XYZ file of N, CA and C in Angstrom:
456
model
N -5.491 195.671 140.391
C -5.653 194.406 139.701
C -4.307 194.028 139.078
N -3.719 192.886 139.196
C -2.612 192.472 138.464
C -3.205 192.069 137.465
N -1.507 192.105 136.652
C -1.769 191.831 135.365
C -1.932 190.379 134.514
N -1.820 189.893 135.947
C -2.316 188.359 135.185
C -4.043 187.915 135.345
N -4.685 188.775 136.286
C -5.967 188.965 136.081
C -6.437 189.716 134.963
N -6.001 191.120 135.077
C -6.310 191.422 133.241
C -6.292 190.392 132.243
N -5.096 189.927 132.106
C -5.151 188.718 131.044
C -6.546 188.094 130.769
N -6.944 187.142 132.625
C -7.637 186.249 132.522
C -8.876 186.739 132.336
N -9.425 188.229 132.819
C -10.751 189.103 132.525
C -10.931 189.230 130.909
N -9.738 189.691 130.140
C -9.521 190.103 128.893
C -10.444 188.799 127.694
N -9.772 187.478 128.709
C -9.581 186.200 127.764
C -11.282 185.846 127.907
N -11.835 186.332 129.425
C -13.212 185.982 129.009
C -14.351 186.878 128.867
N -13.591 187.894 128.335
C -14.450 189.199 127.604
C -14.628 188.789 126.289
N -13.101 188.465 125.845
C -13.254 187.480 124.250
C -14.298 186.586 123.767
N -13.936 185.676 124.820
C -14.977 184.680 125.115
C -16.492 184.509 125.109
N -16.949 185.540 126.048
C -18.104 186.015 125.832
C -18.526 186.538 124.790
N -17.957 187.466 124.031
C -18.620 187.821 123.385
C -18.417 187.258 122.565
N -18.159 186.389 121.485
C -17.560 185.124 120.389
C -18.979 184.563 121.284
N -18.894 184.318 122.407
C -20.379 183.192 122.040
C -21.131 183.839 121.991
N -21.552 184.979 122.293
C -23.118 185.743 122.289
C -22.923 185.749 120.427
N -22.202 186.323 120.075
C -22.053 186.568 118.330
C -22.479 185.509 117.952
N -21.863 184.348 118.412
C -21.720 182.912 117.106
C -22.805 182.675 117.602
N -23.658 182.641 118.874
C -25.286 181.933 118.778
C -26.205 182.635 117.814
N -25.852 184.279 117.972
C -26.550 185.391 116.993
C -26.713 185.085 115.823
N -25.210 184.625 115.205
C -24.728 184.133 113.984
C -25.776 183.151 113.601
N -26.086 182.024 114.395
C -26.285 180.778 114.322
C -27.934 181.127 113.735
N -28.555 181.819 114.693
C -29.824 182.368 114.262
C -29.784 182.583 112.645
N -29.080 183.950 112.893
C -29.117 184.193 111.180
C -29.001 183.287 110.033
N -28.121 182.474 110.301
C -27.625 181.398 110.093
C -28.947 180.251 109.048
N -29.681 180.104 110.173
C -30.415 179.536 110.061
C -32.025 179.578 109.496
N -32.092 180.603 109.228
C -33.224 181.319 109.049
C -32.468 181.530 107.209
N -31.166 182.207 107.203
C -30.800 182.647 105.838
C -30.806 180.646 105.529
N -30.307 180.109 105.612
C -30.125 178.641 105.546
C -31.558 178.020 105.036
N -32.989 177.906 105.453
C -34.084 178.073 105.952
C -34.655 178.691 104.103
N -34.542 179.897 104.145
C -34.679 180.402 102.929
C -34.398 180.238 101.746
N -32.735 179.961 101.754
C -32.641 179.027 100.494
C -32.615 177.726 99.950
N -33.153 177.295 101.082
C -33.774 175.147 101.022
C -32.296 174.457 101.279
N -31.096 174.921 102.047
C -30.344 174.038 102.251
C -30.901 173.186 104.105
N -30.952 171.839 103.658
C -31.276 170.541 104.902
C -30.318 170.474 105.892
N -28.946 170.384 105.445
C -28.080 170.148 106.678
C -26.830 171.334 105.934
N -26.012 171.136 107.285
C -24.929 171.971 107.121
C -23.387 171.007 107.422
N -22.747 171.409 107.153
C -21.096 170.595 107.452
C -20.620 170.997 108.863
N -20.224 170.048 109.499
C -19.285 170.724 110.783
C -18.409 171.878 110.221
N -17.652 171.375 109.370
C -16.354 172.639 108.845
C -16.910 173.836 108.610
N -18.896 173.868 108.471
C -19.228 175.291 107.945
C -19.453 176.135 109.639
N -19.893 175.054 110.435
C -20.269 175.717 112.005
C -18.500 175.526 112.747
N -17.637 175.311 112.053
C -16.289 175.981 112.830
C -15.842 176.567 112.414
N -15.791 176.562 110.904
C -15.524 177.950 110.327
C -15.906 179.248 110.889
N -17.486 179.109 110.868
C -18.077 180.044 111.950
C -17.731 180.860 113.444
N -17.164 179.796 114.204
C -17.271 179.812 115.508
C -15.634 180.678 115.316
N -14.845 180.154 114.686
C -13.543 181.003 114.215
C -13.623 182.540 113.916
N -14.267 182.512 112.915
C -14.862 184.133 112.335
C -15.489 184.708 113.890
N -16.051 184.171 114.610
C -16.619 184.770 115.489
C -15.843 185.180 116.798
N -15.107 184.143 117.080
C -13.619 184.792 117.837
C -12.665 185.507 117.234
N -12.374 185.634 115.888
C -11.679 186.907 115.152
C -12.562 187.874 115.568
N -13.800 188.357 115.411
C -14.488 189.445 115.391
C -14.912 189.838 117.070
N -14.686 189.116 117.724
C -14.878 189.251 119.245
C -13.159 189.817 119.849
N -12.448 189.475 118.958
C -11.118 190.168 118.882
C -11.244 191.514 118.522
N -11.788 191.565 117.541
C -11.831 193.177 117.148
C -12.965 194.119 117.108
N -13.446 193.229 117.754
C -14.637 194.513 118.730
C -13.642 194.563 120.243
N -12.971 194.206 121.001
C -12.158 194.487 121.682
C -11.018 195.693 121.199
N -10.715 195.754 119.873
C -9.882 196.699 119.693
C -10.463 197.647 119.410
N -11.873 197.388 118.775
C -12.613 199.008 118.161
C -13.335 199.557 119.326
N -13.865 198.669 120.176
C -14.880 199.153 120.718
C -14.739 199.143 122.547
N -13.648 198.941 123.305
C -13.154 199.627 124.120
C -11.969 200.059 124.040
N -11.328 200.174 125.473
C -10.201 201.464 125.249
C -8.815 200.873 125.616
N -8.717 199.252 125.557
C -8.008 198.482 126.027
C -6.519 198.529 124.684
N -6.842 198.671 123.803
C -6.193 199.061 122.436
C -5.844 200.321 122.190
N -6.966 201.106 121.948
C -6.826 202.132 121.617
C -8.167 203.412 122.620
N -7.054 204.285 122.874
C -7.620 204.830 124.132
C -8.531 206.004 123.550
N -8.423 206.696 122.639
C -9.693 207.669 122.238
C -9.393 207.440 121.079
N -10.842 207.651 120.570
C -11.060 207.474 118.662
C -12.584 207.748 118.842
N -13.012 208.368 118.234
C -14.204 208.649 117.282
C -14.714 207.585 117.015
N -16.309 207.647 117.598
C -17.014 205.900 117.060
C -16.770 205.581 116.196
N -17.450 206.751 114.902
C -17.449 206.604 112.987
C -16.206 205.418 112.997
N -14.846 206.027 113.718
C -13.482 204.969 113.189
C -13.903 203.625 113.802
N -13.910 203.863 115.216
C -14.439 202.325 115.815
C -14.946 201.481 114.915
N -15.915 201.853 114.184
C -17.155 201.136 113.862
C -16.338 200.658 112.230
N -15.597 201.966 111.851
C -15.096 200.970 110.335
C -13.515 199.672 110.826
N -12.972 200.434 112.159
C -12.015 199.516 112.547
C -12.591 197.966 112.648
N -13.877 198.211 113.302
C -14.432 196.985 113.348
C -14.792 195.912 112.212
N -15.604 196.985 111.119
C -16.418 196.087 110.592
C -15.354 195.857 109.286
N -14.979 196.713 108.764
C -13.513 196.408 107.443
C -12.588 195.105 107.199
N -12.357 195.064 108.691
C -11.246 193.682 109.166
C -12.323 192.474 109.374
N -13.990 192.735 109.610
C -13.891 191.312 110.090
C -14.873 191.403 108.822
N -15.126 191.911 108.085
C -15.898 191.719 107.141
C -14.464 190.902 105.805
N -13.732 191.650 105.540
C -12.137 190.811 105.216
C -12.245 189.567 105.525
N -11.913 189.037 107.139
C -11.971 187.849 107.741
C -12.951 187.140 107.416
N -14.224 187.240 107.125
C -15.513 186.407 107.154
C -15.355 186.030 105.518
N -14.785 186.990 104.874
C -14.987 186.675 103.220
C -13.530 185.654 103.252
N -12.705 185.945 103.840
C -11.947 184.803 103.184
C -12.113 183.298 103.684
N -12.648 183.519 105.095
C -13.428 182.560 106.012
C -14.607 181.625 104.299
N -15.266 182.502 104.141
C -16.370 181.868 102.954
C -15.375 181.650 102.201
N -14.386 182.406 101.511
C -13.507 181.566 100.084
C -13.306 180.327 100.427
N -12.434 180.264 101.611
C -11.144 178.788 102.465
C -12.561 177.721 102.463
N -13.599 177.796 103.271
C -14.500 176.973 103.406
C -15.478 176.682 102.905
N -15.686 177.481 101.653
C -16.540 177.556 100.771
C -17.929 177.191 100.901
N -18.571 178.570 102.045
C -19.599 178.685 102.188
C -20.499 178.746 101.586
N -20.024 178.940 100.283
C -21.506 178.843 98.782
C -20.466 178.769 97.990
N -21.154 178.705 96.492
C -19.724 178.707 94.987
C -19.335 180.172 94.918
N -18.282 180.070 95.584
C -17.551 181.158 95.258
C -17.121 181.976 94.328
N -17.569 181.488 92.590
C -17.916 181.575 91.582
C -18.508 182.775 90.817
N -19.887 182.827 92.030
C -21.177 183.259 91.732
C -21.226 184.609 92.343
N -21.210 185.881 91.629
C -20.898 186.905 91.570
C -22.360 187.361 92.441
N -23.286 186.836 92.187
C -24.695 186.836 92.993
C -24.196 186.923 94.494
N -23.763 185.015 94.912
C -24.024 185.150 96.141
C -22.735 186.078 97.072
N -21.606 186.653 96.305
C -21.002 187.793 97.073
C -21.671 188.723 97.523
N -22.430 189.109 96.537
C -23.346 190.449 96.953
C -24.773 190.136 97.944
N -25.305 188.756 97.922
C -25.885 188.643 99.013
C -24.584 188.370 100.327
N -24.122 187.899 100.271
C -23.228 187.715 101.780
C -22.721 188.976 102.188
N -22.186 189.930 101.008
C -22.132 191.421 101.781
C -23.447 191.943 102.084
N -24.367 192.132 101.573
C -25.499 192.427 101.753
C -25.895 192.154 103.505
N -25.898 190.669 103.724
C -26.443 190.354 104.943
C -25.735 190.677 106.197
N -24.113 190.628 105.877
C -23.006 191.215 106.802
C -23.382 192.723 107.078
N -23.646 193.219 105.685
C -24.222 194.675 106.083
C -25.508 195.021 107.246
N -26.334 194.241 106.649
C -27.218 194.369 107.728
C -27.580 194.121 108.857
N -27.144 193.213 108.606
C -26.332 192.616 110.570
C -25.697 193.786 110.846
N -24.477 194.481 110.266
C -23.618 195.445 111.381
C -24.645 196.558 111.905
N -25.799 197.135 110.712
C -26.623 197.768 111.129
C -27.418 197.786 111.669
N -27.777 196.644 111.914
C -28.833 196.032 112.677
C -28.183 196.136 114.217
N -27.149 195.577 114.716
C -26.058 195.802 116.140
C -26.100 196.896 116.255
N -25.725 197.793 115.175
C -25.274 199.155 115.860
C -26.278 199.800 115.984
N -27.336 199.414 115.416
C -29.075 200.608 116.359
C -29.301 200.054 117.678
N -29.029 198.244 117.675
C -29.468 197.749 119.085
C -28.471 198.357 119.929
N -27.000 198.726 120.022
C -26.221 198.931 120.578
C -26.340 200.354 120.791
N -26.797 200.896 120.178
C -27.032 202.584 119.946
C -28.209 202.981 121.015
N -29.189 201.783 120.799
C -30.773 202.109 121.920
C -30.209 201.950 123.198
N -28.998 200.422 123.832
C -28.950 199.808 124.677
C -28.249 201.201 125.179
N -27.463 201.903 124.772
C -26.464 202.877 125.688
C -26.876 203.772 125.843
N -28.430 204.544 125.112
C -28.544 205.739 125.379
C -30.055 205.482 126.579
N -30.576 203.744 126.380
C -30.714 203.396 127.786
C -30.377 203.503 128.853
N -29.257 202.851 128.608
C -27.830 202.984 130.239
C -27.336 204.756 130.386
N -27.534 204.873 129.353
C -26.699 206.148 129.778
C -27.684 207.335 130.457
N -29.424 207.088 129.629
C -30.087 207.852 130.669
C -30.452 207.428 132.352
N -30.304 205.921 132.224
C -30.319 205.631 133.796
C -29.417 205.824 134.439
N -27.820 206.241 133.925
C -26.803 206.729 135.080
C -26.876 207.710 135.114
N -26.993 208.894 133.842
C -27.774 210.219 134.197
C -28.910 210.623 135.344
N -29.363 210.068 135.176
C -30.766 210.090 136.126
C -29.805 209.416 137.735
N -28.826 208.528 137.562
C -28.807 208.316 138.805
C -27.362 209.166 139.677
N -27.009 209.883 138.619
C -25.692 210.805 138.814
C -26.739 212.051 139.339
N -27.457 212.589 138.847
C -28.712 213.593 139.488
C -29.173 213.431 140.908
N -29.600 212.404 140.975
C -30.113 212.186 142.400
C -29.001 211.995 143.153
N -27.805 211.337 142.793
C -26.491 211.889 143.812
C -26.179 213.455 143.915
N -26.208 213.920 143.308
C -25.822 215.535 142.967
C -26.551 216.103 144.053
N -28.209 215.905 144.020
C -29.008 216.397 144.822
C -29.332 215.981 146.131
N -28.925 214.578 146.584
C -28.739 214.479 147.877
C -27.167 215.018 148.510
N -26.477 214.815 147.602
C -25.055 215.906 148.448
C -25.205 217.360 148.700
N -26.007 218.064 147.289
C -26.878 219.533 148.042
C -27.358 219.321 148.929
N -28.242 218.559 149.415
C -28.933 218.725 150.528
C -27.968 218.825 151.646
N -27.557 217.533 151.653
C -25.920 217.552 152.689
C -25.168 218.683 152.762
N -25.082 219.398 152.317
C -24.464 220.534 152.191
C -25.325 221.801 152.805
N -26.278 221.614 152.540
C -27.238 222.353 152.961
C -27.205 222.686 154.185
């Protein structure tokens, strides 16, 4: 593969995943939105958004394959990840002033919900691989055992 295809694979790995996030986002979004009786929202609050969400589709690229950094320990992955974009999203809320920034309350709900979101990903992400990983197990086996036979 040249390296101007990497590029262009790289740019819509980004891509992808910034939109799967920011629709995710959007959910949450909306439901937390929903709960505390706000009617409409500002464009500047859904690009603010969509921003935070290509920062963090950035750095799940650096934590979470090997395109950056080639071995590391999930535990690090997972704080490489969430440290920087949890950073990014709070100053994202200061600059655009996603609630009164004031209010010592709603910090601790916005970490709160960031928290649970990351935990919430990382069990779905945790089920999805030890999914995949028992179906390539299972399908690395049945190769194993038809080359015995071949051998046989």
């Amino acid at each position: 593969m040249t390296d101007g295809n990497k590029v262009i694979n790289y740019i819509k790995y980004l891509l992808l995943y910034a939109a799967v996030e920011f629709a995710i986002c959007m959910v949450v979004c909306v439901i937390v939105w929903k709960v505390v009786g706000w009617t409409e929202i500002k464009m500047n609050t859904i690009f603010s958004l969509m921003v935070v969400f290509l920062f963090m589709s950035f750095m799940q690229s650096i934590a979470f394959t090997e395109i950056w950094i080639k071995k590391l320990h999930y535990g690090l992955r997972m704080m490489i990840f969430a440290f920087p974009s949890l950073a990014f999203m709070s100053l994202a809320a200061w600059k655009f002033r996603w609630f009164p920034i004031e209010e010592i309350g709603r910090w601790l709900v916005f970490i709160g919900i960031f928290c649970i979101c990351f935990v919430i990903s990382a069990i779905i992400y945790e089920i999805y691989f030890r999914m995949t990983g028992k179906k390539y197990d299972g399908l690395l086996g049945k190769y194993h055992e038809r080359h015995e036979a071949e051998r046989e």
